[in-house]
């Protein structure tokens, strides 16, 4: 349990990266678009937490996100291994699984501290109600956590699309306005953190050219060797996934399934705003850019100047 928990926590809490010229990564509000309610809810999971969520060992996989599930000795034991990280992980677990307007609370028996976590996307209704998590619910929650992970521990606005694990596989609602605002396809995310399979990501557009960069590099990679453990980059969504279609056969802006190593998963798809993909030459030295004499993100003289 400790080893697996240490792994997911590792994915969620990697340190903030530093850029060139002494420019650090400023922590800003990260939000996920939810057009169905006309609101945005904050999200910002660092990659460390994907290694240690312990969902298979803390009792939640069988007891669900109910009062009973959160009051078991197994959950309290897991939580108190690293309360700060566990609190962050649970914030996103509840955000992904539980519907908007509902909360889940846990009083730590060791400290007496009351923790409150708010629902948002409602992707796993049965598990949220206290039932054991089905395989599809495990996959959707794993994909949701991966989509909210950030290698640098910073916050970026994203749009999350796909289907829930509800009986009718209801899609996450979205609007034309949301698609227009978040106009850059980013990545597909899939896997299973409950059974140890791991989580995977792939680009939903070509690899970024040398002069472009983004803090969402675990999703929108610059090349096939992108390293964001424990999230594994697998290439391009188009070669791994089957796009969802409407009743008339028209393509939808997300994927229905993704397949890897002979296993098919329920994925989620993320989109970005154009301003969150940085360009060397736009006059701003982003934390993903470095000083130098060239025109690439790693050596961007026009934005970051020459190195001392």
Short mmCIF file of C-alpha atoms in Angstrom, two decimals:
data_model
loop_
_atom_site.label_atom_id
_atom_site.label_comp_id
_atom_site.label_asym_id
_atom_site.label_seq_id
_atom_site.Cartn_x
_atom_site.Cartn_y
_atom_site.Cartn_z
CA UNK A 1 0.00 0.00 0.00
CA UNK A 2 2.77 2.42 0.92
CA UNK A 3 4.64 1.77 -2.31
CA UNK A 4 1.59 2.30 -4.51
CA UNK A 5 0.51 5.34 -2.52
CA UNK A 6 3.96 6.81 -2.82
CA UNK A 7 3.66 6.44 -6.58
CA UNK A 8 0.37 8.39 -7.16
CA UNK A 9 1.33 11.12 -4.71
CA UNK A 10 4.54 11.46 -6.69
CA UNK A 11 2.60 12.22 -9.86
CA UNK A 12 0.54 14.94 -8.23
CA UNK A 13 3.14 16.93 -6.32
CA UNK A 14 6.27 17.39 -8.40
CA UNK A 15 7.98 20.66 -7.64
CA UNK A 16 7.45 23.79 -9.71
CA UNK A 17 9.98 24.04 -12.52
CA UNK A 18 12.09 27.16 -12.98
CA UNK A 19 12.72 28.90 -16.24
CA UNK A 20 15.56 30.95 -17.66
CA UNK A 21 16.54 34.42 -16.51
CA UNK A 22 15.54 33.61 -12.96
CA UNK A 23 11.86 33.49 -13.96
CA UNK A 24 9.93 31.01 -11.82
CA UNK A 25 6.58 29.44 -12.51
CA UNK A 26 3.91 31.69 -11.04
CA UNK A 27 1.01 29.78 -9.53
CA UNK A 28 -2.18 31.02 -11.15
CA UNK A 29 -5.74 29.80 -11.01
CA UNK A 30 -6.30 26.60 -12.97
CA UNK A 31 -9.86 25.96 -14.06
CA UNK A 32 -11.73 23.32 -15.96
CA UNK A 33 -14.51 24.41 -18.28
CA UNK A 34 -17.96 23.12 -17.36
CA UNK A 35 -20.39 24.53 -19.90
CA UNK A 36 -23.32 22.56 -18.49
CA UNK A 37 -23.43 24.93 -15.53
CA UNK A 38 -21.87 27.97 -17.14
CA UNK A 39 -19.08 27.98 -14.56
CA UNK A 40 -15.44 27.05 -14.10
CA UNK A 41 -14.07 24.99 -11.22
CA UNK A 42 -10.45 25.16 -10.13
CA UNK A 43 -8.11 22.25 -10.71
CA UNK A 44 -4.37 21.85 -10.43
CA UNK A 45 -3.02 18.42 -9.65
CA UNK A 46 0.73 17.99 -9.83
CA UNK A 47 2.02 14.76 -11.31
CA UNK A 48 3.29 13.41 -8.01
CA UNK A 49 -0.18 12.47 -6.79
CA UNK A 50 -0.88 10.01 -9.59
CA UNK A 51 1.69 7.71 -8.06
CA UNK A 52 0.22 7.57 -4.60
CA UNK A 53 -3.54 8.00 -4.61
CA UNK A 54 -3.80 4.53 -3.09
CA UNK A 55 -7.30 4.05 -4.49
CA UNK A 56 -6.84 0.30 -4.51
CA UNK A 57 -5.66 0.14 -0.91
CA UNK A 58 -7.49 2.82 1.05
CA UNK A 59 -10.88 1.09 1.04
CA UNK A 60 -12.54 3.45 -1.43
CA UNK A 61 -12.49 1.05 -4.37
CA UNK A 62 -14.89 -1.27 -2.52
CA UNK A 63 -16.60 1.10 -0.06
CA UNK A 64 -17.12 4.01 -2.43
CA UNK A 65 -17.07 7.75 -1.83
CA UNK A 66 -19.72 7.55 0.86
CA UNK A 67 -19.70 8.39 4.56
CA UNK A 68 -19.03 4.72 5.25
CA UNK A 69 -16.15 4.56 2.79
CA UNK A 70 -14.50 7.68 4.21
CA UNK A 71 -14.88 6.50 7.80
CA UNK A 72 -13.06 3.18 7.48
CA UNK A 73 -9.79 2.51 9.29
CA UNK A 74 -8.16 1.73 5.95
CA UNK A 75 -8.93 5.18 4.57
CA UNK A 76 -7.74 6.95 7.73
CA UNK A 77 -4.51 4.95 7.73
CA UNK A 78 -3.83 5.83 4.09
CA UNK A 79 -4.73 9.48 4.60
CA UNK A 80 -2.40 9.93 7.55
CA UNK A 81 0.64 8.58 5.73
CA UNK A 82 0.83 12.04 4.10
CA UNK A 83 -2.21 14.18 5.04
CA UNK A 84 -1.30 17.18 2.88
CA UNK A 85 -0.90 15.16 -0.30
CA UNK A 86 -3.86 12.90 0.49
CA UNK A 87 -6.03 15.99 0.94
CA UNK A 88 -4.94 17.24 -2.51
CA UNK A 89 -5.58 13.86 -4.12
CA UNK A 90 -9.04 13.59 -2.57
CA UNK A 91 -9.89 17.09 -3.78
CA UNK A 92 -9.52 15.87 -7.35
CA UNK A 93 -10.97 12.42 -6.78
CA UNK A 94 -14.17 14.00 -5.46
CA UNK A 95 -14.12 16.72 -8.13
CA UNK A 96 -13.96 14.07 -10.84
CA UNK A 97 -16.36 11.48 -9.39
CA UNK A 98 -19.04 13.42 -7.53
CA UNK A 99 -21.70 15.67 -9.12
CA UNK A 100 -21.60 19.43 -8.70
CA UNK A 101 -23.44 20.66 -5.61
CA UNK A 102 -22.43 17.66 -3.48
CA UNK A 103 -19.59 17.50 -0.98
CA UNK A 104 -17.71 14.73 0.79
CA UNK A 105 -16.31 15.25 4.28
CA UNK A 106 -13.76 13.43 6.40
CA UNK A 107 -12.83 14.15 10.00
CA UNK A 108 -9.28 13.00 10.62
CA UNK A 109 -9.40 10.82 13.76
CA UNK A 110 -5.80 11.71 14.63
CA UNK A 111 -6.09 15.49 14.39
CA UNK A 112 -9.82 16.22 14.54
CA UNK A 113 -9.47 18.29 11.35
CA UNK A 114 -12.53 18.36 9.08
CA UNK A 115 -11.72 18.06 5.37
CA UNK A 116 -14.38 19.06 2.83
CA UNK A 117 -14.14 18.24 -0.86
CA UNK A 118 -16.53 19.53 -3.55
CA UNK A 119 -17.94 17.51 -6.42
CA UNK A 120 -17.93 18.86 -9.97
CA UNK A 121 -17.89 16.52 -12.97
CA UNK A 122 -19.93 13.59 -11.60
CA UNK A 123 -18.16 11.00 -13.76
CA UNK A 124 -18.67 8.01 -11.42
CA UNK A 125 -22.20 8.25 -9.96
CA UNK A 126 -22.41 4.72 -8.55
CA UNK A 127 -19.02 4.90 -6.87
CA UNK A 128 -19.88 8.37 -5.57
CA UNK A 129 -23.05 6.92 -4.03
CA UNK A 130 -21.11 4.27 -2.09
CA UNK A 131 -20.99 1.27 -4.41
CA UNK A 132 -17.79 -0.52 -5.34
CA UNK A 133 -16.12 1.15 -8.33
CA UNK A 134 -16.80 -0.60 -11.62
CA UNK A 135 -13.94 -1.04 -14.08
CA UNK A 136 -15.34 1.75 -16.28
CA UNK A 137 -15.57 4.06 -13.26
CA UNK A 138 -11.98 3.21 -12.35
CA UNK A 139 -10.87 4.09 -15.87
CA UNK A 140 -12.78 7.37 -16.08
CA UNK A 141 -11.55 8.57 -12.69
CA UNK A 142 -7.98 7.57 -13.58
CA UNK A 143 -8.25 9.51 -16.85
CA UNK A 144 -9.69 12.51 -15.03
CA UNK A 145 -6.87 12.57 -12.48
CA UNK A 146 -4.29 12.27 -15.26
CA UNK A 147 -5.92 15.11 -17.21
CA UNK A 148 -5.65 17.34 -14.14
CA UNK A 149 -2.00 16.53 -13.46
CA UNK A 150 0.71 19.06 -14.24
CA UNK A 151 4.42 18.25 -14.33
CA UNK A 152 5.37 21.68 -13.00
CA UNK A 153 2.74 21.85 -10.27
CA UNK A 154 1.15 24.96 -11.79
CA UNK A 155 -2.41 25.72 -12.86
CA UNK A 156 -3.66 26.00 -16.44
CA UNK A 157 -7.20 26.37 -17.74
CA UNK A 158 -8.40 23.24 -19.55
CA UNK A 159 -11.57 21.89 -21.09
CA UNK A 160 -12.27 18.24 -20.27
CA UNK A 161 -14.46 16.25 -22.67
CA UNK A 162 -15.62 12.66 -22.84
CA UNK A 163 -18.18 10.28 -21.44
CA UNK A 164 -18.94 9.49 -17.82
CA UNK A 165 -19.26 5.99 -16.40
CA UNK A 166 -23.02 6.35 -15.95
CA UNK A 167 -25.23 3.62 -17.34
CA UNK A 168 -25.99 5.63 -20.46
CA UNK A 169 -22.38 6.85 -20.76
CA UNK A 170 -23.59 10.44 -20.66
CA UNK A 171 -21.14 12.90 -22.24
CA UNK A 172 -19.74 15.81 -20.26
CA UNK A 173 -21.83 18.72 -21.59
CA UNK A 174 -20.06 21.39 -23.61
CA UNK A 175 -21.00 24.33 -25.81
CA UNK A 176 -19.78 25.83 -29.06
CA UNK A 177 -18.45 28.75 -27.01
CA UNK A 178 -16.35 26.40 -24.89
CA UNK A 179 -14.89 24.72 -27.97
CA UNK A 180 -14.10 28.13 -29.46
CA UNK A 181 -12.40 29.36 -26.29
CA UNK A 182 -10.48 26.14 -25.78
CA UNK A 183 -9.72 25.80 -29.47
CA UNK A 184 -6.43 23.87 -29.23
CA UNK A 185 -6.81 20.08 -29.06
CA UNK A 186 -4.35 18.89 -26.44
CA UNK A 187 -4.35 15.25 -25.34
CA UNK A 188 -6.22 12.07 -24.59
CA UNK A 189 -5.77 10.43 -21.18
CA UNK A 190 -6.60 6.86 -20.17
CA UNK A 191 -5.55 3.96 -17.94
CA UNK A 192 -6.40 2.53 -14.53
CA UNK A 193 -4.80 3.62 -11.25
CA UNK A 194 -6.94 1.23 -9.20
CA UNK A 195 -5.47 -2.02 -10.53
CA UNK A 196 -1.90 -0.88 -11.07
CA UNK A 197 -2.13 -0.61 -14.86
CA UNK A 198 -1.01 3.02 -14.73
CA UNK A 199 -2.09 6.05 -16.74
CA UNK A 200 -1.23 7.13 -20.27
CA UNK A 201 -1.37 10.26 -22.41
CA UNK A 202 -1.02 10.98 -26.11
CA UNK A 203 -1.01 14.13 -28.24
CA UNK A 204 -4.24 15.20 -29.89
CA UNK A 205 -2.27 17.39 -32.29
CA UNK A 206 1.26 17.07 -33.76
CA UNK A 207 4.27 17.37 -31.49
CA UNK A 208 5.12 20.98 -30.70
CA UNK A 209 7.75 22.55 -32.92
CA UNK A 210 11.00 23.69 -31.30
CA UNK A 211 9.83 27.30 -30.95
CA UNK A 212 6.62 26.37 -29.08
CA UNK A 213 6.16 25.19 -25.48
CA UNK A 214 3.50 24.71 -22.82
CA UNK A 215 3.30 23.93 -19.12
CA UNK A 216 0.97 21.08 -20.10
CA UNK A 217 3.87 19.16 -21.54
CA UNK A 218 2.74 15.84 -20.03
CA UNK A 219 -0.27 16.02 -22.33
CA UNK A 220 0.85 18.10 -25.30
CA UNK A 221 4.36 16.74 -25.70
CA UNK A 222 7.17 18.13 -27.81
CA UNK A 223 8.39 14.66 -28.77
CA UNK A 224 7.92 10.92 -28.30
CA UNK A 225 10.32 10.68 -25.35
CA UNK A 226 8.42 13.05 -23.04
CA UNK A 227 9.04 12.05 -19.40
CA UNK A 228 6.24 12.60 -16.88
CA UNK A 229 6.32 9.55 -14.59
CA UNK A 230 4.16 7.83 -13.62
CA UNK A 231 2.14 9.14 -16.57
CA UNK A 232 3.44 7.45 -19.73
CA UNK A 233 3.40 9.21 -23.11
CA UNK A 234 2.38 6.91 -25.97
CA UNK A 235 2.41 9.04 -29.12
CA UNK A 236 -0.70 10.24 -30.95
CA UNK A 237 -4.34 9.82 -29.93
CA UNK A 238 -5.33 9.19 -33.54
CA UNK A 239 -3.28 5.98 -33.63
CA UNK A 240 -4.54 4.70 -30.26
CA UNK A 241 -8.13 5.87 -29.98
CA UNK A 242 -11.50 5.66 -31.67
CA UNK A 243 -13.21 9.04 -32.01
CA UNK A 244 -16.75 9.33 -30.64
CA UNK A 245 -19.54 10.10 -33.14
CA UNK A 246 -23.07 11.39 -32.79
CA UNK A 247 -26.24 9.57 -33.84
CA UNK A 248 -25.72 10.74 -37.40
CA UNK A 249 -22.13 9.52 -37.56
CA UNK A 250 -20.53 12.98 -37.28
CA UNK A 251 -17.26 13.13 -35.34
CA UNK A 252 -17.38 14.59 -31.82
CA UNK A 253 -14.50 16.51 -30.17
CA UNK A 254 -13.45 13.61 -27.94
CA UNK A 255 -12.62 9.90 -28.08
CA UNK A 256 -14.87 6.98 -27.21
CA UNK A 257 -12.15 4.41 -26.48
CA UNK A 258 -8.36 4.13 -26.44
CA UNK A 259 -6.45 0.86 -26.72
CA UNK A 260 -2.98 0.01 -25.46
CA UNK A 261 -1.23 -3.34 -24.98
CA UNK A 262 -4.37 -5.18 -26.04
CA UNK A 263 -6.64 -3.47 -23.50
CA UNK A 264 -9.35 -0.92 -24.28
CA UNK A 265 -10.05 1.98 -21.91
CA UNK A 266 -12.63 4.75 -21.46
CA UNK A 267 -10.62 7.97 -22.06
CA UNK A 268 -11.06 11.69 -21.49
CA UNK A 269 -9.89 14.40 -23.86
CA UNK A 270 -8.45 17.80 -22.92
CA UNK A 271 -8.34 21.06 -24.85
CA UNK A 272 -6.37 24.27 -24.25
CA UNK A 273 -6.70 27.98 -24.90
CA UNK A 274 -4.29 29.21 -27.62
CA UNK A 275 -2.56 31.56 -25.16
CA UNK A 276 -1.43 28.58 -23.08
CA UNK A 277 0.82 27.36 -25.90
CA UNK A 278 3.78 29.72 -25.88
CA UNK A 279 5.70 30.95 -28.90
CA UNK A 280 9.31 32.08 -28.94
CA UNK A 281 9.13 35.56 -30.45
CA UNK A 282 5.94 36.78 -28.74
CA UNK A 283 7.93 39.13 -26.50
CA UNK A 284 7.28 37.29 -23.22
CA UNK A 285 9.87 35.13 -21.50
CA UNK A 286 7.71 32.25 -20.33
CA UNK A 287 8.97 29.90 -17.62
CA UNK A 288 9.14 27.15 -20.27
CA UNK A 289 11.54 29.30 -22.33
CA UNK A 290 15.25 29.89 -21.79
CA UNK A 291 17.77 32.57 -22.57
CA UNK A 292 20.13 32.06 -25.48
CA UNK A 293 20.93 33.17 -28.99
CA UNK A 294 18.41 31.14 -30.98
CA UNK A 295 14.71 31.04 -31.85
CA UNK A 296 13.66 27.88 -30.01
CA UNK A 297 12.01 27.61 -26.63
CA UNK A 298 15.29 26.30 -25.20
CA UNK A 299 17.23 29.26 -26.61
CA UNK A 300 14.89 32.19 -27.15
CA UNK A 301 16.88 35.40 -27.50
CA UNK A 302 13.95 37.59 -28.56
CA UNK A 303 11.92 36.80 -25.44
CA UNK A 304 14.52 35.98 -22.76
CA UNK A 305 17.69 37.68 -23.99
CA UNK A 306 21.14 36.20 -24.14
CA UNK A 307 22.39 34.21 -21.19
CA UNK A 308 24.76 35.94 -18.76
#
